[in-house]
mmCIF file of C-alpha atoms in Angstrom:
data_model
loop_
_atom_site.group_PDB
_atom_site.id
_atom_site.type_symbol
_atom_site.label_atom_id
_atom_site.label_comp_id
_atom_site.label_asym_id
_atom_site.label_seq_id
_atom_site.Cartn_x
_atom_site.Cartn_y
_atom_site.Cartn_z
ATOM 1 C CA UNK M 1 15.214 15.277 52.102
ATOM 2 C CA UNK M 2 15.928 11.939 50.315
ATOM 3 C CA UNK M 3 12.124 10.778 50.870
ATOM 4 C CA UNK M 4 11.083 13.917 49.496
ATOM 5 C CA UNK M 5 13.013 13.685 45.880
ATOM 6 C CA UNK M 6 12.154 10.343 45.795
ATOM 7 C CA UNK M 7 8.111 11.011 46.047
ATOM 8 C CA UNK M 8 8.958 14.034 43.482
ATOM 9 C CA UNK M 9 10.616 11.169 40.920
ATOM 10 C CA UNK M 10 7.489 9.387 41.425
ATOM 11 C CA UNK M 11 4.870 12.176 41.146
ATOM 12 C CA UNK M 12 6.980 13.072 37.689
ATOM 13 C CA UNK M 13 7.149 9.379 36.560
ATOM 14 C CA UNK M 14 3.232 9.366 37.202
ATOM 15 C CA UNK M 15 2.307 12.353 35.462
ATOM 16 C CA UNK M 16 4.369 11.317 32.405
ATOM 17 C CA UNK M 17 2.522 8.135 32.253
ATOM 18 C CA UNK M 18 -1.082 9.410 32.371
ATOM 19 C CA UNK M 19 0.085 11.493 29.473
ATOM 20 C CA UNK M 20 1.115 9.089 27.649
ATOM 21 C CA UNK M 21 -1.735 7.273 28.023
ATOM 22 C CA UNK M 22 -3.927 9.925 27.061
ATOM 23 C CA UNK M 23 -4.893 10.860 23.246
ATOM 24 C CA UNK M 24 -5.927 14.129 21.850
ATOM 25 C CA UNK M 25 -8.041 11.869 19.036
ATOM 26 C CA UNK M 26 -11.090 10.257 19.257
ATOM 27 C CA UNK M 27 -12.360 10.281 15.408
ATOM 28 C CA UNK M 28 -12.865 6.594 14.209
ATOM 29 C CA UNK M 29 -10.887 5.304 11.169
ATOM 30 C CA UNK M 30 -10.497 2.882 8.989
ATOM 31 C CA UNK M 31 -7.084 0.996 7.552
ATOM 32 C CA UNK M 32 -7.140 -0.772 4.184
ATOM 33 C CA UNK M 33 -3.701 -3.675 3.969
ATOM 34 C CA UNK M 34 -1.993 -5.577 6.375
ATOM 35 C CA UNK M 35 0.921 -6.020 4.739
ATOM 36 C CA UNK M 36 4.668 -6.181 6.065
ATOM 37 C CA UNK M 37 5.193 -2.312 6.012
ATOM 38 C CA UNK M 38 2.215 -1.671 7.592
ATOM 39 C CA UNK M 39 2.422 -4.437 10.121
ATOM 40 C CA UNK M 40 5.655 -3.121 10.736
ATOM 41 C CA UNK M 41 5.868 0.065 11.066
ATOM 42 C CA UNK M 42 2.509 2.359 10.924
ATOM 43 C CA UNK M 43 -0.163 -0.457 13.196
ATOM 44 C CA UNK M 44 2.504 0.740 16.078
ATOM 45 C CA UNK M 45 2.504 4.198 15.586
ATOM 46 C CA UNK M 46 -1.310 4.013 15.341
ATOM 47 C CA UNK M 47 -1.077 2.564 18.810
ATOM 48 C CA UNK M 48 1.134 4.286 20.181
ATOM 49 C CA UNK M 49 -0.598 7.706 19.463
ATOM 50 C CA UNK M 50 -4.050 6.200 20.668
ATOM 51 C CA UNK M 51 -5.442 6.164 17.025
ATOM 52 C CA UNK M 52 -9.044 4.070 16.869
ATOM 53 C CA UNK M 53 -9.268 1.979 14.263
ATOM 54 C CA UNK M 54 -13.013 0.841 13.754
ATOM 55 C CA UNK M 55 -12.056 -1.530 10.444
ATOM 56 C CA UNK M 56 -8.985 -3.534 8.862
ATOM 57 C CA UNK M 57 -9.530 -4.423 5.245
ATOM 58 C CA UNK M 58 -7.523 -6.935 3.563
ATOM 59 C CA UNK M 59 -8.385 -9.529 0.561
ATOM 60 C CA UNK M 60 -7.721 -12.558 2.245
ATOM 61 C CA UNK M 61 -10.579 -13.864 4.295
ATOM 62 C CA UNK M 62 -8.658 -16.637 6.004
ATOM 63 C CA UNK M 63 -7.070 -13.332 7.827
ATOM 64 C CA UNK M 64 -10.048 -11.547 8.875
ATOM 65 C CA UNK M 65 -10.333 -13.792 12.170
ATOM 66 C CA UNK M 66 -6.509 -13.226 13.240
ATOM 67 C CA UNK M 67 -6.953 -9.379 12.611
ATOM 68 C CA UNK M 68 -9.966 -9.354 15.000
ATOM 69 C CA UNK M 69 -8.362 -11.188 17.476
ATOM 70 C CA UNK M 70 -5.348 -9.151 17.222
ATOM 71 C CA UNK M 71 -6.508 -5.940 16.924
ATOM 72 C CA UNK M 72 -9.720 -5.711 18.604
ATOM 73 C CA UNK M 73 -11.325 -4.588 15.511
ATOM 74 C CA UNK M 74 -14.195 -5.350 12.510
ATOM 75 C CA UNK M 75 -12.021 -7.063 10.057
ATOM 76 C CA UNK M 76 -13.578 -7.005 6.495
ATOM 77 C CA UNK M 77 -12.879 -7.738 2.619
ATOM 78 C CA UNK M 78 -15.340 -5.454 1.350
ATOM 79 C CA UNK M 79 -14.466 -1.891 1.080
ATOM 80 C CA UNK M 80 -17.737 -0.648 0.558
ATOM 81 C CA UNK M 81 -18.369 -1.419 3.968
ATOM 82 C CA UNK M 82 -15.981 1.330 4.754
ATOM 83 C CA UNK M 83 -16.841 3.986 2.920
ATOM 84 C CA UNK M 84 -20.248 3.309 3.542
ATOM 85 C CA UNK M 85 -20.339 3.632 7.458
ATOM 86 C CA UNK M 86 -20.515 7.709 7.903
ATOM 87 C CA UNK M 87 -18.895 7.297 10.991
ATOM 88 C CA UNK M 88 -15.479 6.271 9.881
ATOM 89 C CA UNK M 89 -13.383 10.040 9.109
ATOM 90 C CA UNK M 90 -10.136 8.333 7.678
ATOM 91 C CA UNK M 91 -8.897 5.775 6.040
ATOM 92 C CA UNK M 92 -5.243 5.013 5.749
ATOM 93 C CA UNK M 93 -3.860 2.908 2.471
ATOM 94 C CA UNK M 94 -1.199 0.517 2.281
ATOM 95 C CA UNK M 95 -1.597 -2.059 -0.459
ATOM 96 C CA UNK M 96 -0.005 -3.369 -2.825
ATOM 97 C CA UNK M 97 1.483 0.205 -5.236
ATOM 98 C CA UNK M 98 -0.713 -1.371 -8.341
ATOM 99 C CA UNK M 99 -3.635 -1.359 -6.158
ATOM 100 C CA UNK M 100 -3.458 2.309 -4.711
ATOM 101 C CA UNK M 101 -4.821 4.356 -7.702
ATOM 102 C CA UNK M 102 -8.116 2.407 -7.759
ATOM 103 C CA UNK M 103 -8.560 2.624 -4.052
ATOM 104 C CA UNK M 104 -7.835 6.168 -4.120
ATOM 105 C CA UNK M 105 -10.289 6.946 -6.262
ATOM 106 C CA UNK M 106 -13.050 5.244 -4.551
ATOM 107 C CA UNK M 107 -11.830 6.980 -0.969
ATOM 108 C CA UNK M 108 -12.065 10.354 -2.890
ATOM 109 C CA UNK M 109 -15.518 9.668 -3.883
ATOM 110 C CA UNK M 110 -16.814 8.694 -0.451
ATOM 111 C CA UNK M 111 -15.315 12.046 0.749
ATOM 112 C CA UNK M 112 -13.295 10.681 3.338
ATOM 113 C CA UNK M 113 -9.614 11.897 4.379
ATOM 114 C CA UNK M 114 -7.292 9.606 3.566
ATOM 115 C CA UNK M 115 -4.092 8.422 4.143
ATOM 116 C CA UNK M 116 -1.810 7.111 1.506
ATOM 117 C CA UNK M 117 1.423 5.185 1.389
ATOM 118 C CA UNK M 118 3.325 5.695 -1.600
ATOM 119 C CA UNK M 119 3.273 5.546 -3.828
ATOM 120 C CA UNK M 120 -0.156 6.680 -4.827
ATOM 121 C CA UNK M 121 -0.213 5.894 -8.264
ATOM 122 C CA UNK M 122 1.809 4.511 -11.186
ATOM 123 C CA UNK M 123 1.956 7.375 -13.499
ATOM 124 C CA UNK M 124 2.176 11.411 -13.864
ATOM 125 C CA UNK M 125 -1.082 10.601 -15.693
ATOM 126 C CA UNK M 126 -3.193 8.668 -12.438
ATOM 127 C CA UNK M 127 -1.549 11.264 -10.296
ATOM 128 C CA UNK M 128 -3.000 14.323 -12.471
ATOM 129 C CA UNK M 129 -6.384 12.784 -12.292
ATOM 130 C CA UNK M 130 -6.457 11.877 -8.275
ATOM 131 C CA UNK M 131 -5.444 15.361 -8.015
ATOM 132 C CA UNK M 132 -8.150 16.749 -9.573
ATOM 133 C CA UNK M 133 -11.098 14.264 -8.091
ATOM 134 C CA UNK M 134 -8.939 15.597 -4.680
ATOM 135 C CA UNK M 135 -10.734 18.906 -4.564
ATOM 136 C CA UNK M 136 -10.795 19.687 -1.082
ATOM 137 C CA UNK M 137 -6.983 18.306 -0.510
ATOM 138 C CA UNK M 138 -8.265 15.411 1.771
ATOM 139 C CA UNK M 139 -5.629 13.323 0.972
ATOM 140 C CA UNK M 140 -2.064 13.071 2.448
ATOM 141 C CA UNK M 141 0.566 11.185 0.639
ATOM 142 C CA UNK M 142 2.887 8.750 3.152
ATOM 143 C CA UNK M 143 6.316 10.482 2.136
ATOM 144 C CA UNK M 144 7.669 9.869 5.544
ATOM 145 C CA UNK M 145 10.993 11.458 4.961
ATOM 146 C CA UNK M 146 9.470 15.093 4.738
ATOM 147 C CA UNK M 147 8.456 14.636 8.452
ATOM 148 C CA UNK M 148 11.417 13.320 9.387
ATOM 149 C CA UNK M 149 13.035 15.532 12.575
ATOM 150 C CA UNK M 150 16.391 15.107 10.815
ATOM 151 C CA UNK M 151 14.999 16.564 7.471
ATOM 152 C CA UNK M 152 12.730 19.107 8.814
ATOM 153 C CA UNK M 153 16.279 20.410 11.108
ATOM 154 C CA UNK M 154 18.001 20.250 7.489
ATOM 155 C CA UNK M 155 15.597 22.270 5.952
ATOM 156 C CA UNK M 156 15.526 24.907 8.078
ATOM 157 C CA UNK M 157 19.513 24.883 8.184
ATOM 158 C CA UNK M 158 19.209 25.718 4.188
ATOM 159 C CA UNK M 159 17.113 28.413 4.420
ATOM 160 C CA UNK M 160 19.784 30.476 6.572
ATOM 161 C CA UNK M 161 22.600 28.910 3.987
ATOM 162 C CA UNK M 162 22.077 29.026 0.432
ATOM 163 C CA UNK M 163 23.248 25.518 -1.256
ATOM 164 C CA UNK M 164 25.587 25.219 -3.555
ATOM 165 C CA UNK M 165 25.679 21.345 -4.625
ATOM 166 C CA UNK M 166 24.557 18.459 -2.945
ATOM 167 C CA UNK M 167 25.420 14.693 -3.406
ATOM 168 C CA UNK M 168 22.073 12.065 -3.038
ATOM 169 C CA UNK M 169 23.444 8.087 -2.678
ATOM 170 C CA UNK M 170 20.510 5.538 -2.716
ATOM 171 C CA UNK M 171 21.884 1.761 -3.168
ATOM 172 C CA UNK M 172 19.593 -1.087 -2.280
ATOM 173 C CA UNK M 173 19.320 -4.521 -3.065
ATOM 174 C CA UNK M 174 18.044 -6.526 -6.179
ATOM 175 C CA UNK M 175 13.980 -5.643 -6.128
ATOM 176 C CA UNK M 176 12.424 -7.924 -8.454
ATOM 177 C CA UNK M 177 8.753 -7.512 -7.036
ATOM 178 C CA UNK M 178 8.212 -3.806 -8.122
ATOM 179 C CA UNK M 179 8.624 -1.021 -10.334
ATOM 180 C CA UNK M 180 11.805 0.988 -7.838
ATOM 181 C CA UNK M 181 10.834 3.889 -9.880
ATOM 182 C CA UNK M 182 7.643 4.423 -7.889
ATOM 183 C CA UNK M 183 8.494 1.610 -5.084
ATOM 184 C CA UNK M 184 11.860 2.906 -3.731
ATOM 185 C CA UNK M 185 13.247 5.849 -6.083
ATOM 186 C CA UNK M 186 10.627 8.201 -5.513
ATOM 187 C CA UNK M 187 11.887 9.081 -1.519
ATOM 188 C CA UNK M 188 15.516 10.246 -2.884
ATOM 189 C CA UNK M 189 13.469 11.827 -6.058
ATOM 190 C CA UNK M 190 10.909 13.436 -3.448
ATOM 191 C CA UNK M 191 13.130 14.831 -0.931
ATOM 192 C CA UNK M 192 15.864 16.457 -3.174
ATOM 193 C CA UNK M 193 13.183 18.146 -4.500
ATOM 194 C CA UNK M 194 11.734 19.339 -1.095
ATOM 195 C CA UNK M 195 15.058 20.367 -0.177
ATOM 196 C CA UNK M 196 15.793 22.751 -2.938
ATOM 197 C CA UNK M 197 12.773 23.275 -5.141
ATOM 198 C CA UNK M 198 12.152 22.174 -8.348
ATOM 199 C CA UNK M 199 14.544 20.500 -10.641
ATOM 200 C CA UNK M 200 15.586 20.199 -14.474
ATOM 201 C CA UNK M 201 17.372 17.308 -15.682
ATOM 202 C CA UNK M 202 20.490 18.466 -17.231
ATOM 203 C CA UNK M 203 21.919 14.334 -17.766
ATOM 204 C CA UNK M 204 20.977 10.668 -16.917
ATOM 205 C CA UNK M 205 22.941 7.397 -17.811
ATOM 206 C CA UNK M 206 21.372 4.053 -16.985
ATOM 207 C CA UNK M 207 23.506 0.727 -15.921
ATOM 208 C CA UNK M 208 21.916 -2.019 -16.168
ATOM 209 C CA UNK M 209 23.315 -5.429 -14.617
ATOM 210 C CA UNK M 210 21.564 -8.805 -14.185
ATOM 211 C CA UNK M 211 18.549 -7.910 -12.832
ATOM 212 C CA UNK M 212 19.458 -4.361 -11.107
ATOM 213 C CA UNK M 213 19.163 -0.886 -12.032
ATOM 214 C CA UNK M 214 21.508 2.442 -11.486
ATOM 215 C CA UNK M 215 20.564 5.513 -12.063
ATOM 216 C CA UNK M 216 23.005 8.451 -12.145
ATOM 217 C CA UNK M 217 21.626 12.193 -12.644
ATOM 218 C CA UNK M 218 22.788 15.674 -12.435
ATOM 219 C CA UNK M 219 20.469 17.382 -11.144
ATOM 220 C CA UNK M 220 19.870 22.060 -11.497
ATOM 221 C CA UNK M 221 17.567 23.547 -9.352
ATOM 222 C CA UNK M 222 17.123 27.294 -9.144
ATOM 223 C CA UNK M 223 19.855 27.478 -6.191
ATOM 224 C CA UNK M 224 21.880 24.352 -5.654
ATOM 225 C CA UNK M 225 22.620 21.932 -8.420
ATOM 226 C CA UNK M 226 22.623 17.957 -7.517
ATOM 227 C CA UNK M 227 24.391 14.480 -8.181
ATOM 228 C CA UNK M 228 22.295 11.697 -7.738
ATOM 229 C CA UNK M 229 22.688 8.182 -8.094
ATOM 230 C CA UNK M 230 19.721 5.443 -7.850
ATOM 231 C CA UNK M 231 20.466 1.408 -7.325
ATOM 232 C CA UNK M 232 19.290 -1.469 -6.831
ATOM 233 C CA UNK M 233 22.852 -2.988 -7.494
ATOM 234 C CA UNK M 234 23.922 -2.892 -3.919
ATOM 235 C CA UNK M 235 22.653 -5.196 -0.795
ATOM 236 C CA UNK M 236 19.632 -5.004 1.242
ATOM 237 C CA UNK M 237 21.803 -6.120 3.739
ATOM 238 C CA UNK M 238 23.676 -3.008 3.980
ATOM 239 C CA UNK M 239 21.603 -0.186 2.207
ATOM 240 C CA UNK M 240 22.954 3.239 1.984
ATOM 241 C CA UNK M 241 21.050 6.847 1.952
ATOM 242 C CA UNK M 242 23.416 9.404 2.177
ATOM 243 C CA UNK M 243 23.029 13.396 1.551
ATOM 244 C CA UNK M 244 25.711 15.418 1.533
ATOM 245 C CA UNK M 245 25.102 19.406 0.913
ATOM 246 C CA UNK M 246 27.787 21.853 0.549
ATOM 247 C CA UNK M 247 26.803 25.447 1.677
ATOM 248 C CA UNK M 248 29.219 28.790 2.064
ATOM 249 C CA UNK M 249 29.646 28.634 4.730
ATOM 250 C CA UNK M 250 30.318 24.805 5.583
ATOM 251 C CA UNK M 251 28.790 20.785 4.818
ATOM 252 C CA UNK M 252 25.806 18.962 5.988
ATOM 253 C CA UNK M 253 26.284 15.235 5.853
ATOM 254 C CA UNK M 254 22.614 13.057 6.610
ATOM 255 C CA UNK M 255 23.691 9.559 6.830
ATOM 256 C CA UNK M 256 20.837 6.910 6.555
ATOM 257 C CA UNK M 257 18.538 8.825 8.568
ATOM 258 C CA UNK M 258 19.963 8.756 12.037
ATOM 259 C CA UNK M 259 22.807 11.194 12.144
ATOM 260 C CA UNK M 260 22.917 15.388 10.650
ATOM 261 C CA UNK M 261 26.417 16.710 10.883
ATOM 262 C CA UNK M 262 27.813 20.503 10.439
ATOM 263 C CA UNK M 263 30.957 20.678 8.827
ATOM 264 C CA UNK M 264 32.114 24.528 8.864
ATOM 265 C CA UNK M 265 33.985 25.932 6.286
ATOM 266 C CA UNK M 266 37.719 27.259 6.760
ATOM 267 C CA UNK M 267 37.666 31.430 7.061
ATOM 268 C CA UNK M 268 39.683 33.388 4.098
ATOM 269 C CA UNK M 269 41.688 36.626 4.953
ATOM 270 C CA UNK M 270 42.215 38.584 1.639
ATOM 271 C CA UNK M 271 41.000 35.157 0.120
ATOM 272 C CA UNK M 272 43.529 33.234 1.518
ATOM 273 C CA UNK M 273 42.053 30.197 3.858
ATOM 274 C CA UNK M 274 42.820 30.397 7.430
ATOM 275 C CA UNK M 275 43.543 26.443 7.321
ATOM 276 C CA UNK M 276 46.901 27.481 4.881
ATOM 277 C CA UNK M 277 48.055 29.319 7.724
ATOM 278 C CA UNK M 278 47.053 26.583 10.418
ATOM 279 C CA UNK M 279 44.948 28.787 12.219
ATOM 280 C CA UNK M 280 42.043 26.499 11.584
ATOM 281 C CA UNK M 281 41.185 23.879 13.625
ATOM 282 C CA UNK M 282 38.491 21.046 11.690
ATOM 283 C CA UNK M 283 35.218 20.627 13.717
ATOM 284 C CA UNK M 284 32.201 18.347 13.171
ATOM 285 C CA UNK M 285 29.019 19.624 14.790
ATOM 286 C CA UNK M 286 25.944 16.837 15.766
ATOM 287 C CA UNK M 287 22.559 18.866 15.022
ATOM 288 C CA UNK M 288 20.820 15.459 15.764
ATOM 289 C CA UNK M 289 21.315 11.891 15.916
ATOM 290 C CA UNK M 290 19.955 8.924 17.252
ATOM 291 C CA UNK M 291 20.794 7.312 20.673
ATOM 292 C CA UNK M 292 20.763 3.509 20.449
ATOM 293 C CA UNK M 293 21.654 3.610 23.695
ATOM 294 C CA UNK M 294 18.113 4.808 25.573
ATOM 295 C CA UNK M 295 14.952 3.548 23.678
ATOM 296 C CA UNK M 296 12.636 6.473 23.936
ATOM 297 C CA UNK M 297 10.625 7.667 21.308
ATOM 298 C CA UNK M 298 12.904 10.347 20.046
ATOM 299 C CA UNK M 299 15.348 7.778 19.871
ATOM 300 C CA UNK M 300 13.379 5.227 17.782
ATOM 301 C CA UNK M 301 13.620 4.907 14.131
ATOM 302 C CA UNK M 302 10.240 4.942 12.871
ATOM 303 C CA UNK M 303 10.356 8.687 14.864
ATOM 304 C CA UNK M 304 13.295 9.889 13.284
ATOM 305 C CA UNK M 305 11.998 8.167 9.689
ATOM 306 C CA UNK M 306 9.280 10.464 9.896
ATOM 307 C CA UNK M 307 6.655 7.599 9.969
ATOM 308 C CA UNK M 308 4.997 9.135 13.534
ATOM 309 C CA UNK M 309 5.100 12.637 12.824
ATOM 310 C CA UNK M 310 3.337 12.044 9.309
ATOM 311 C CA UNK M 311 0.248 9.701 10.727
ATOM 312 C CA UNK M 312 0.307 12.455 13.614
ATOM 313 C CA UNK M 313 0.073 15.158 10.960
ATOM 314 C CA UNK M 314 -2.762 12.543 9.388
ATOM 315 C CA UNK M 315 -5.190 12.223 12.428
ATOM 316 C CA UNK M 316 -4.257 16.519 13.330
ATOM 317 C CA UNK M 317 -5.554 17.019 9.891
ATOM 318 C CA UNK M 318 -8.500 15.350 10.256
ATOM 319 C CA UNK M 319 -9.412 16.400 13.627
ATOM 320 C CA UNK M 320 -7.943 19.578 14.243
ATOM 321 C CA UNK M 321 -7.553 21.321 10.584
ATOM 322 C CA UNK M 322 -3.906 20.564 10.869
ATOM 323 C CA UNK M 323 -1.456 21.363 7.567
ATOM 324 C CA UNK M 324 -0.636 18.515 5.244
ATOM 325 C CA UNK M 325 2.962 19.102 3.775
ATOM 326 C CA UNK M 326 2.437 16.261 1.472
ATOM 327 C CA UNK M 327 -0.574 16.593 -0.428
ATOM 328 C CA UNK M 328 -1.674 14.943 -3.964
ATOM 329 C CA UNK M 329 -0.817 17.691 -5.353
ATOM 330 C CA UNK M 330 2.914 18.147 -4.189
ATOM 331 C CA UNK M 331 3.605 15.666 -5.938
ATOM 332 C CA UNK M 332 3.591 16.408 -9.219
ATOM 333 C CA UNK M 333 7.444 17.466 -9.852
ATOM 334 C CA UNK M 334 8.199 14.381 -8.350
ATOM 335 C CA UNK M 335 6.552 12.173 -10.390
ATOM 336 C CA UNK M 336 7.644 14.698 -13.438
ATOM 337 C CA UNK M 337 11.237 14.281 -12.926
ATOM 338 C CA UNK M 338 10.849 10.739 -12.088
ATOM 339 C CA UNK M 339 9.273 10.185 -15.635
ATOM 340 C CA UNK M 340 11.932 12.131 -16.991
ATOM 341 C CA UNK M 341 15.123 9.880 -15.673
ATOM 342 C CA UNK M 342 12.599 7.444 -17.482
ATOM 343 C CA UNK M 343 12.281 9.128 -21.076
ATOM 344 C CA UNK M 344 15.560 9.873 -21.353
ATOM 345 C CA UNK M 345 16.776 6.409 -20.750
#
């Protein structure tokens, strides 16, 4: 009996590790950076879901040597190269943000899908005009948080239960090197508008502090109206990204990603709460969170980020007609409200 389990444990173990070394995708693409971020967290989702790259552009030719050697690739500075081989289907982005409209533009005009971190431009005005060159929607912008298994749970928790006000916290460090309008702001920006539709600005103050930036906004939407509050006064050290949504019938708290909590909502007899007559007892309910403990891919952060499920959506896409949720033109109120907090500053 024993030898038997144990030859079923290993007949299991094998079969999950010829799937996992199988991929459903066998198109040839292209990445243009190779940069921190994408060094650090979209190369190994590439790998990991068995995604050929055929070219790594960069601007730096002393590189071009290490990348081949690394990656087992053609390692280039010239773009053109790229968008002139018909056999290359995608091309993921991730520059520099100054350097993403331009490259956009070109990617558009060779008519190849294409992957873009964010941001994709600087202003509502690039983004009107990428829109527009994007006529077949080919292009998928990289805001990871939409495919995020924690938001996408979230979002399908608020459909059942209307919103009634919701709290967004985004601290970071100092960020010297960018605009955090379009570098950082735009994922709290983005995904309070996923969550409940568009917005209207009702009030902004600014805070200004050697060298940092707070921004605090309230926030109407057509169901649910919003606090928000934007810095770069905190530490990078110890960021923060915190949602918390109050619904009728209880509170959803998101905490940095990794952890969606249910917080239900006393019952009223003849309007009087249930908790005034102790015949509540306080619960917190886990929908998800992440296990530090056992390493698997559910577990890991660039999963539950929403990094792997959005180059997933990418290569499905291009391969296999799949939806994109985050298309050029999506965002639009984004970058609308995020030029309001601007103008009225």
């Amino acid at each position: 009996m024993i030898n038997l389990i144990d030859r079923s444990i290993q007949r299991w173990r094998s079969q999950r590790n010829r799937k996992m070394l199988q991929s459903p995708y066998s198109a040839q693409y292209a990445f243009v950076g190779i940069g921190s971020h994408a060094l650090q967290n979209l190369y190994p989702v590439l790998q990991y879901l068995g995604i050929r790259l055929k070219y790594i552009c960069c601007k730096s030719p002393d590189k071009l040597v290490m990348i081949e050697r690394r990656f087992g690739v053609t390692a280039t500075t010239s773009l053109d190269t790229i968008l002139n081989d018909s056999e290359v289907e995608g091309v993921f982005l991730c520059t520099s943000p100054q350097s993403h409209y331009d490259i956009c533009t070109r990617v558009i005009e060779a008519g190849k899908y294409l992957f873009v971190e964010k941001p994709p431009c600087q202003t509502l005005d690039q983004l009107e005009l990428l829109t527009a060159a994007d006529k077949k929607q080919i292009v998928m912008v990289g805001m990871q948080k939409r495919y995020s298994p924690l938001i996408r749970a979230l979002k399908k928790q608020l459909v059942k239960k209307e919103p009634i006000n919701y709290t967004m916290s985004y601290h970071t460090g100092a960020y010297p090197e960018g605009n955090p309008f379009t570098d950082l702001f735009i994922h709290p920006v983005d995904l309070v508008q996923y969550l409940f539709g568009n917005a209207e600005l009702k009030s902004v103050q600014q805070i200004d502090r050697n060298g940092t930036t707070t921004i605090q906004g309230l926030l109407s939407h057509e169901t649910a109206k919003g606090y928000i509050e934007l810095s770069t006064a905190y530490s990078w050290t110890n960021p923060k990204e915190t949602l918390y949504v109050n619904t009728q019938a209880g509170e959803y708290r998101l905490e940095q990603m990794e952890r969606l909590c249910h917080y239900p909502h006393p019952k009223r007899i003849a309007g009087i709460p249930l908790e005034k007559l102790s015949l509540f007892t306080n619960t917190e309910q886990t929908l998800i969170e992440r296990n530090n403990f056992n390493p698997l891919v559910g577990n890991n952060q660039l999963y539950t980020q929403g990094f792997l499920s959005e180059i997933k959506a990418f290569a499905d896409m291009v391969e296999f007609s799949g939806e994109n949720i985050s298309p050029l033109s999506s965002m639009a109120t984004t970058y609308k409200l995020l030029s309001s907090l601007k103008q009225q500053l």
